[in-house]
PDB file of C-alpha atoms and ligand atoms in Angstrom:
ATOM      1  CA  UNK A   1      14.760  -9.113  -0.193  1.00 95.00           C
ATOM      2  CA  UNK A   2      11.549  -9.071  -2.237  1.00 97.00           C
ATOM      3  CA  UNK A   3       9.453  -5.919  -2.379  1.00 98.00           C
ATOM      4  CA  UNK A   4       6.176  -5.367  -4.183  1.00 98.00           C
ATOM      5  CA  UNK A   5       4.492  -2.096  -5.020  1.00 98.00           C
ATOM      6  CA  UNK A   6       0.755  -1.590  -5.338  1.00 98.00           C
ATOM      7  CA  UNK A   7      -0.357   1.535  -7.214  1.00 98.00           C
ATOM      8  CA  UNK A   8      -3.924   2.282  -6.091  1.00 98.00           C
ATOM      9  CA  UNK A   9      -4.570   4.988  -8.673  1.00 98.00           C
ATOM     10  CA  UNK A  10      -6.640   4.810 -11.847  1.00 98.00           C
ATOM     11  CA  UNK A  11      -3.814   6.664 -13.641  1.00 98.00           C
ATOM     12  CA  UNK A  12      -1.235   4.057 -14.628  1.00 97.00           C
ATOM     13  CA  UNK A  13       1.391   6.695 -15.333  1.00 97.00           C
ATOM     14  CA  UNK A  14       0.298   9.264 -12.810  1.00 98.00           C
ATOM     15  CA  UNK A  15       1.967  10.664  -9.700  1.00 98.00           C
ATOM     16  CA  UNK A  16       1.286   7.665  -7.489  1.00 98.00           C
ATOM     17  CA  UNK A  17       2.819   5.224  -9.988  1.00 98.00           C
ATOM     18  CA  UNK A  18       5.905   7.410 -10.402  1.00 98.00           C
ATOM     19  CA  UNK A  19       6.429   7.757  -6.639  1.00 98.00           C
ATOM     20  CA  UNK A  20       5.940   4.045  -5.864  1.00 98.00           C
ATOM     21  CA  UNK A  21       8.257   3.062  -8.706  1.00 98.00           C
ATOM     22  CA  UNK A  22      11.019   5.431  -7.594  1.00 98.00           C
ATOM     23  CA  UNK A  23      10.899   3.888  -4.097  1.00 98.00           C
ATOM     24  CA  UNK A  24      11.187   0.447  -5.702  1.00 98.00           C
ATOM     25  CA  UNK A  25      14.072   1.651  -7.893  1.00 98.00           C
ATOM     26  CA  UNK A  26      15.950   2.791  -4.780  1.00 97.00           C
ATOM     27  CA  UNK A  27      15.450  -0.646  -3.231  1.00 97.00           C
ATOM     28  CA  UNK A  28      16.452  -2.413  -6.446  1.00 97.00           C
ATOM     29  CA  UNK A  29      19.715  -0.486  -6.554  1.00 96.00           C
ATOM     30  CA  UNK A  30      20.499  -2.036  -3.156  1.00 95.00           C
ATOM     31  CA  UNK A  31      19.854  -5.541  -4.486  1.00 96.00           C
ATOM     32  CA  UNK A  32      16.138  -6.038  -3.830  1.00 97.00           C
ATOM     33  CA  UNK A  33      13.866  -7.911  -6.237  1.00 98.00           C
ATOM     34  CA  UNK A  34      10.883  -5.710  -7.026  1.00 98.00           C
ATOM     35  CA  UNK A  35       7.553  -5.911  -8.817  1.00 98.00           C
ATOM     36  CA  UNK A  36       4.862  -3.286  -9.342  1.00 98.00           C
ATOM     37  CA  UNK A  37       1.147  -4.036  -9.467  1.00 98.00           C
ATOM     38  CA  UNK A  38      -1.324  -1.503 -10.836  1.00 98.00           C
ATOM     39  CA  UNK A  39      -4.973  -1.443  -9.743  1.00 98.00           C
ATOM     40  CA  UNK A  40      -5.833  -0.174 -13.240  1.00 98.00           C
ATOM     41  CA  UNK A  41      -4.631  -3.494 -14.739  1.00 98.00           C
ATOM     42  CA  UNK A  42      -6.427  -5.675 -12.219  1.00 98.00           C
ATOM     43  CA  UNK A  43      -9.942  -6.824 -11.514  1.00 98.00           C
ATOM     44  CA  UNK A  44     -10.258  -6.774  -7.734  1.00 98.00           C
ATOM     45  CA  UNK A  45     -13.724  -7.034  -6.243  1.00 98.00           C
ATOM     46  CA  UNK A  46     -14.666  -5.585  -2.871  1.00 98.00           C
ATOM     47  CA  UNK A  47     -14.666  -7.899   0.161  1.00 97.00           C
ATOM     48  CA  UNK A  48     -18.004  -9.705   0.371  1.00 97.00           C
ATOM     49  CA  UNK A  49     -17.906 -10.063   4.161  1.00 95.00           C
ATOM     50  CA  UNK A  50     -18.480 -13.827   4.013  1.00 94.00           C
ATOM     51  CA  UNK A  51     -15.828 -14.553   6.692  1.00 92.00           C
ATOM     52  CA  UNK A  52     -14.747 -17.698   4.790  1.00 92.00           C
ATOM     53  CA  UNK A  53     -11.162 -16.506   5.185  1.00 91.00           C
ATOM     54  CA  UNK A  54     -11.414 -16.900   8.936  1.00 88.00           C
ATOM     55  CA  UNK A  55     -12.956 -20.372   8.855  1.00 85.00           C
ATOM     56  CA  UNK A  56     -11.487 -23.666   7.707  1.00 71.00           C
ATOM     57  CA  UNK A  57      -8.379 -23.166   5.613  1.00 66.00           C
ATOM     58  CA  UNK A  58      -8.558 -19.387   6.168  1.00 71.00           C
ATOM     59  CA  UNK A  59      -8.171 -18.089   2.595  1.00 88.00           C
ATOM     60  CA  UNK A  60     -10.223 -15.634   0.545  1.00 94.00           C
ATOM     61  CA  UNK A  61     -12.664 -17.459  -1.735  1.00 94.00           C
ATOM     62  CA  UNK A  62     -13.207 -14.617  -4.246  1.00 97.00           C
ATOM     63  CA  UNK A  63     -11.749 -15.793  -7.542  1.00 96.00           C
ATOM     64  CA  UNK A  64     -10.297 -12.591  -8.998  1.00 98.00           C
ATOM     65  CA  UNK A  65      -6.925 -10.889  -9.522  1.00 98.00           C
ATOM     66  CA  UNK A  66      -6.409 -10.408  -5.780  1.00 98.00           C
ATOM     67  CA  UNK A  67      -5.402 -14.076  -5.695  1.00 97.00           C
ATOM     68  CA  UNK A  68      -2.263 -13.108  -7.695  1.00 97.00           C
ATOM     69  CA  UNK A  69      -1.505 -10.388  -5.183  1.00 97.00           C
ATOM     70  CA  UNK A  70      -1.947 -12.758  -2.218  1.00 95.00           C
ATOM     71  CA  UNK A  71       0.663 -15.080  -3.812  1.00 95.00           C
ATOM     72  CA  UNK A  72       3.000 -12.198  -4.620  1.00 96.00           C
ATOM     73  CA  UNK A  73       2.657 -10.779  -1.099  1.00 95.00           C
ATOM     74  CA  UNK A  74       3.204 -14.165   0.529  1.00 92.00           C
ATOM     75  CA  UNK A  75       6.678 -14.244  -1.034  1.00 94.00           C
ATOM     76  CA  UNK A  76       7.460 -10.580  -0.342  1.00 96.00           C
ATOM     77  CA  UNK A  77       9.276  -9.067   2.624  1.00 95.00           C
ATOM     78  CA  UNK A  78       7.819  -5.612   2.077  1.00 97.00           C
ATOM     79  CA  UNK A  79       4.941  -3.763   0.428  1.00 98.00           C
ATOM     80  CA  UNK A  80       4.928  -0.219  -0.923  1.00 98.00           C
ATOM     81  CA  UNK A  81       1.281   0.844  -1.103  1.00 98.00           C
ATOM     82  CA  UNK A  82       0.615   4.152  -2.854  1.00 98.00           C
ATOM     83  CA  UNK A  83      -2.695   5.942  -2.986  1.00 98.00           C
ATOM     84  CA  UNK A  84      -3.727   9.386  -4.177  1.00 98.00           C
ATOM     85  CA  UNK A  85      -5.847  11.319  -1.705  1.00 98.00           C
ATOM     86  CA  UNK A  86      -9.400  11.405  -3.008  1.00 98.00           C
ATOM     87  CA  UNK A  87     -11.860  13.533  -1.065  1.00 98.00           C
ATOM     88  CA  UNK A  88      -9.584  13.552   1.986  1.00 98.00           C
ATOM     89  CA  UNK A  89      -9.112   9.786   2.096  1.00 98.00           C
ATOM     90  CA  UNK A  90      -7.408   6.906   0.271  1.00 98.00           C
ATOM     91  CA  UNK A  91      -8.748   6.107  -3.197  1.00 98.00           C
ATOM     92  CA  UNK A  92     -11.580   3.602  -3.634  1.00 98.00           C
ATOM     93  CA  UNK A  93      -9.037   1.258  -5.260  1.00 98.00           C
ATOM     94  CA  UNK A  94      -6.816   1.441  -2.153  1.00 98.00           C
ATOM     95  CA  UNK A  95      -9.788   0.826   0.158  1.00 98.00           C
ATOM     96  CA  UNK A  96     -10.878  -2.275  -1.771  1.00 98.00           C
ATOM     97  CA  UNK A  97      -7.288  -3.562  -1.702  1.00 98.00           C
ATOM     98  CA  UNK A  98      -7.003  -2.873   2.038  1.00 97.00           C
ATOM     99  CA  UNK A  99     -10.277  -4.606   2.857  1.00 97.00           C
ATOM    100  CA  UNK A 100      -9.127  -7.636   0.887  1.00 97.00           C
ATOM    101  CA  UNK A 101      -5.869  -7.748   2.915  1.00 96.00           C
ATOM    102  CA  UNK A 102      -8.014  -8.599   5.932  1.00 93.00           C
ATOM    103  CA  UNK A 103      -8.295 -12.194   4.639  1.00 93.00           C
ATOM    104  CA  UNK A 104      -4.563 -12.874   4.943  1.00 89.00           C
ATOM    105  CA  UNK A 105      -3.290 -10.266   7.371  1.00 86.00           C
ATOM    106  CA  UNK A 106      -5.587 -10.287  10.368  1.00 77.00           C
ATOM    107  CA  UNK A 107      -4.576 -13.371  12.294  1.00 67.00           C
ATOM    108  CA  UNK A 108      -6.171 -12.059  15.482  1.00 64.00           C
ATOM    109  CA  UNK A 109      -9.605 -12.754  13.964  1.00 63.00           C
ATOM    110  CA  UNK A 110      -8.779 -16.423  13.388  1.00 62.00           C
ATOM    111  CA  UNK A 111      -9.776 -19.094  15.916  1.00 59.00           C
ATOM    112  CA  UNK A 112      -6.161 -20.350  15.914  1.00 60.00           C
ATOM    113  CA  UNK A 113      -4.613 -16.928  16.752  1.00 55.00           C
ATOM    114  CA  UNK A 114      -1.733 -17.460  19.166  1.00 60.00           C
ATOM    115  CA  UNK A 115      -0.467 -13.930  19.697  1.00 60.00           C
ATOM    116  CA  UNK A 116       1.236 -11.192  17.791  1.00 59.00           C
ATOM    117  CA  UNK A 117       2.885 -12.132  14.481  1.00 58.00           C
ATOM    118  CA  UNK A 118       6.663 -11.863  14.772  1.00 59.00           C
ATOM    119  CA  UNK A 119       7.322 -12.095  11.019  1.00 74.00           C
ATOM    120  CA  UNK A 120       5.525  -8.947   9.970  1.00 88.00           C
ATOM    121  CA  UNK A 121       5.971  -7.586   6.483  1.00 93.00           C
ATOM    122  CA  UNK A 122       7.438  -4.114   6.183  1.00 96.00           C
ATOM    123  CA  UNK A 123       5.198  -1.422   4.759  1.00 97.00           C
ATOM    124  CA  UNK A 124       5.687   1.988   3.202  1.00 98.00           C
ATOM    125  CA  UNK A 125       2.267   3.654   3.044  1.00 98.00           C
ATOM    126  CA  UNK A 126       2.494   6.533   0.576  1.00 98.00           C
ATOM    127  CA  UNK A 127      -0.117   9.220  -0.043  1.00 98.00           C
ATOM    128  CA  UNK A 128       0.020  11.972  -2.652  1.00 98.00           C
ATOM    129  CA  UNK A 129      -2.297  14.930  -2.844  1.00 98.00           C
ATOM    130  CA  UNK A 130      -2.973  18.104  -4.775  1.00 98.00           C
ATOM    131  CA  UNK A 131      -3.078  20.374  -1.742  1.00 98.00           C
ATOM    132  CA  UNK A 132       0.285  21.757  -0.540  1.00 97.00           C
ATOM    133  CA  UNK A 133      -0.494  21.387   3.205  1.00 98.00           C
ATOM    134  CA  UNK A 134       0.906  18.111   4.629  1.00 97.00           C
ATOM    135  CA  UNK A 135      -1.081  18.561   7.872  1.00 97.00           C
ATOM    136  CA  UNK A 136      -4.457  18.741   6.118  1.00 98.00           C
ATOM    137  CA  UNK A 137      -5.278  15.009   6.251  1.00 98.00           C
ATOM    138  CA  UNK A 138      -2.867  14.078   9.048  1.00 97.00           C
ATOM    139  CA  UNK A 139      -5.505  12.720  11.492  1.00 98.00           C
ATOM    140  CA  UNK A 140      -6.921  10.449   8.773  1.00 98.00           C
ATOM    141  CA  UNK A 141      -3.441   9.308   7.707  1.00 98.00           C
ATOM    142  CA  UNK A 142      -2.335   8.608  11.313  1.00 98.00           C
ATOM    143  CA  UNK A 143      -5.521   6.601  11.847  1.00 98.00           C
ATOM    144  CA  UNK A 144      -4.880   4.644   8.635  1.00 98.00           C
ATOM    145  CA  UNK A 145      -1.296   3.910   9.694  1.00 98.00           C
ATOM    146  CA  UNK A 146      -2.616   2.490  12.974  1.00 97.00           C
ATOM    147  CA  UNK A 147      -5.076   0.368  11.041  1.00 96.00           C
ATOM    148  CA  UNK A 148      -2.229  -1.148   9.006  1.00 96.00           C
ATOM    149  CA  UNK A 149      -0.349  -1.880  12.229  1.00 94.00           C
ATOM    150  CA  UNK A 150      -3.415  -3.782  13.432  1.00 91.00           C
ATOM    151  CA  UNK A 151      -3.295  -5.696  10.134  1.00 90.00           C
ATOM    152  CA  UNK A 152       0.125  -6.833  11.425  1.00 87.00           C
ATOM    153  CA  UNK A 153       2.314  -4.738   9.106  1.00 94.00           C
ATOM    154  CA  UNK A 154       5.568  -3.226  10.321  1.00 95.00           C
ATOM    155  CA  UNK A 155       4.911   0.320   9.082  1.00 97.00           C
ATOM    156  CA  UNK A 156       8.313   1.836   8.307  1.00 97.00           C
ATOM    157  CA  UNK A 157       7.326   5.101   6.669  1.00 97.00           C
ATOM    158  CA  UNK A 158       4.216   7.097   5.765  1.00 98.00           C
ATOM    159  CA  UNK A 159       5.281   9.733   3.229  1.00 98.00           C
ATOM    160  CA  UNK A 160       2.710  12.377   2.309  1.00 98.00           C
ATOM    161  CA  UNK A 161       3.666  13.946  -1.020  1.00 98.00           C
ATOM    162  CA  UNK A 162       1.929  17.288  -1.385  1.00 98.00           C
ATOM    163  CA  UNK A 163       1.484  19.956  -4.019  1.00 97.00           C
ATOM    164  CA  UNK A 164       0.742  17.689  -6.974  1.00 97.00           C
ATOM    165  CA  UNK A 165      -1.633  20.391  -8.194  1.00 95.00           C
ATOM    166  CA  UNK A 166       1.347  22.662  -8.942  1.00 92.00           C
ATOM    167  CA  UNK A 167       3.674  20.207 -10.683  1.00 94.00           C
ATOM    168  CA  UNK A 168       3.509  16.477 -11.437  1.00 97.00           C
ATOM    169  CA  UNK A 169       5.793  14.295  -9.311  1.00 98.00           C
ATOM    170  CA  UNK A 170       8.087  13.454 -12.249  1.00 97.00           C
ATOM    171  CA  UNK A 171       8.951  17.164 -12.663  1.00 97.00           C
ATOM    172  CA  UNK A 172       9.855  17.742  -9.007  1.00 97.00           C
ATOM    173  CA  UNK A 173      13.635  17.568  -8.642  1.00 95.00           C
ATOM    174  CA  UNK A 174      13.390  17.084  -4.843  1.00 95.00           C
ATOM    175  CA  UNK A 175      11.348  13.896  -5.113  1.00 98.00           C
ATOM    176  CA  UNK A 176      13.662  11.634  -7.090  1.00 97.00           C
ATOM    177  CA  UNK A 177      16.452  11.470  -4.470  1.00 97.00           C
ATOM    178  CA  UNK A 178      14.059  11.331  -1.508  1.00 98.00           C
ATOM    179  CA  UNK A 179      11.972   8.480  -2.941  1.00 98.00           C
ATOM    180  CA  UNK A 180      15.047   6.482  -3.917  1.00 98.00           C
ATOM    181  CA  UNK A 181      16.545   7.007  -0.458  1.00 97.00           C
ATOM    182  CA  UNK A 182      13.327   5.759   1.135  1.00 97.00           C
ATOM    183  CA  UNK A 183      13.498   2.625  -1.005  1.00 97.00           C
ATOM    184  CA  UNK A 184      17.109   1.919  -0.164  1.00 96.00           C
ATOM    185  CA  UNK A 185      16.471   2.468   3.551  1.00 94.00           C
ATOM    186  CA  UNK A 186      13.769  -0.218   3.390  1.00 94.00           C
ATOM    187  CA  UNK A 187      16.570  -2.721   2.808  1.00 90.00           C
ATOM    188  CA  UNK A 188      18.476  -1.565   5.880  1.00 81.00           C
ATOM    189  CA  UNK A 189      15.478  -0.962   8.212  1.00 73.00           C
TER     190      UNK A 189
HETATM  191  C1  FMN B 201     -11.661  12.530  -7.483  1.00 83.46           C
HETATM  192  C2  FMN B 201     -10.444  13.235  -6.934  1.00 83.46           C
HETATM  193  C3  FMN B 201     -10.456  13.675  -5.629  1.00 83.46           C
HETATM  194  C4  FMN B 201      -9.352  14.343  -5.104  1.00 83.46           C
HETATM  195  N1  FMN B 201      -9.393  14.773  -3.807  1.00 83.46           N
HETATM  196  C5  FMN B 201      -8.328  15.447  -3.306  1.00 83.46           C
HETATM  197  C6  FMN B 201      -8.388  15.954  -1.984  1.00 83.46           C
HETATM  198  O1  FMN B 201      -9.348  15.790  -1.261  1.00 83.46           O
HETATM  199  N2  FMN B 201      -7.316  16.664  -1.528  1.00 83.46           N
HETATM  200  C7  FMN B 201      -6.186  16.870  -2.302  1.00 83.46           C
HETATM  201  O2  FMN B 201      -5.256  17.498  -1.835  1.00 83.46           O
HETATM  202  N3  FMN B 201      -6.107  16.375  -3.568  1.00 83.46           N
HETATM  203  C8  FMN B 201      -7.155  15.685  -4.088  1.00 83.46           C
HETATM  204  N4  FMN B 201      -7.086  15.190  -5.368  1.00 83.46           N
HETATM  205  C9  FMN B 201      -5.821  15.336  -6.134  1.00 83.46           C
HETATM  206  C10 FMN B 201      -4.985  14.029  -6.161  1.00 83.46           C
HETATM  207  O3  FMN B 201      -4.806  13.502  -4.869  1.00 83.46           O
HETATM  208  C11 FMN B 201      -3.613  14.267  -6.768  1.00 83.46           C
HETATM  209  O4  FMN B 201      -3.696  14.929  -7.993  1.00 83.46           O
HETATM  210  C12 FMN B 201      -2.824  12.977  -6.916  1.00 83.46           C
HETATM  211  O5  FMN B 201      -1.460  13.252  -7.082  1.00 83.46           O
HETATM  212  C13 FMN B 201      -3.321  12.161  -8.092  1.00 83.46           C
HETATM  213  O6  FMN B 201      -2.568  10.971  -8.212  1.00 83.46           O
HETATM  214  P1  FMN B 201      -2.417  10.210  -9.616  1.00 83.46           P
HETATM  215  O7  FMN B 201      -1.608  11.084 -10.517  1.00 83.46           O
HETATM  216  O8  FMN B 201      -1.770   8.916  -9.290  1.00 83.46           O
HETATM  217  O9  FMN B 201      -3.816  10.026 -10.120  1.00 83.46           O
HETATM  218  C14 FMN B 201      -8.191  14.535  -5.918  1.00 83.46           C
HETATM  219  C15 FMN B 201      -8.185  14.070  -7.238  1.00 83.46           C
HETATM  220  C16 FMN B 201      -9.300  13.439  -7.755  1.00 83.46           C
HETATM  221  C17 FMN B 201      -9.275  12.949  -9.186  1.00 83.46           C
END
């Protein structure tokens, strides 16, 4: 099984990166091949709304680092997407990434769409936030989960990691086993 992580935080060694990487470590211990991508290392432009991806050969024509991610994702069985909560929503980096997924993961907008995709990729959609209340952004997070289901992902888990204001993720003893367990369960799910 191949699993890729996408860290949609400007902090390469911040909470989001730590959490995504611990999930991947858990999967790797069960035999998965894993790779992490960091938005801070990549030049990914926002979707230009040209609709080229839904015409002709149906691929995104923007020549930037997202092309590497499309290739990496095409070979992957699962994606772990991590975003910090910024102003009650996903980060701008996560939103740009998500919009760009539309090119490859929205078959229903293509003229040749024949029905629901049966080979969906698995997804763990992780959010981390400063505030300790996990219910605070729940409506937004539920809505976002639904949106990823419409993008034809098989959403396995939507962890909301709270309280990052108090202690960084790497210092929280409860998080290491729970993240690793989530990664290993991705192999079995
Ligand atoms: C610009 C900005 C906006 C934020 N907005 C929120 C917010 O609305 N609610 C919240 O609980 N935490 C908020 N936070 C805190 C981050 O979500 C939190 O510290 C997160 O763990 C940071 O992840 P990182 O270490 O990967 O950067 C915000 C942080 C920044 C920098």
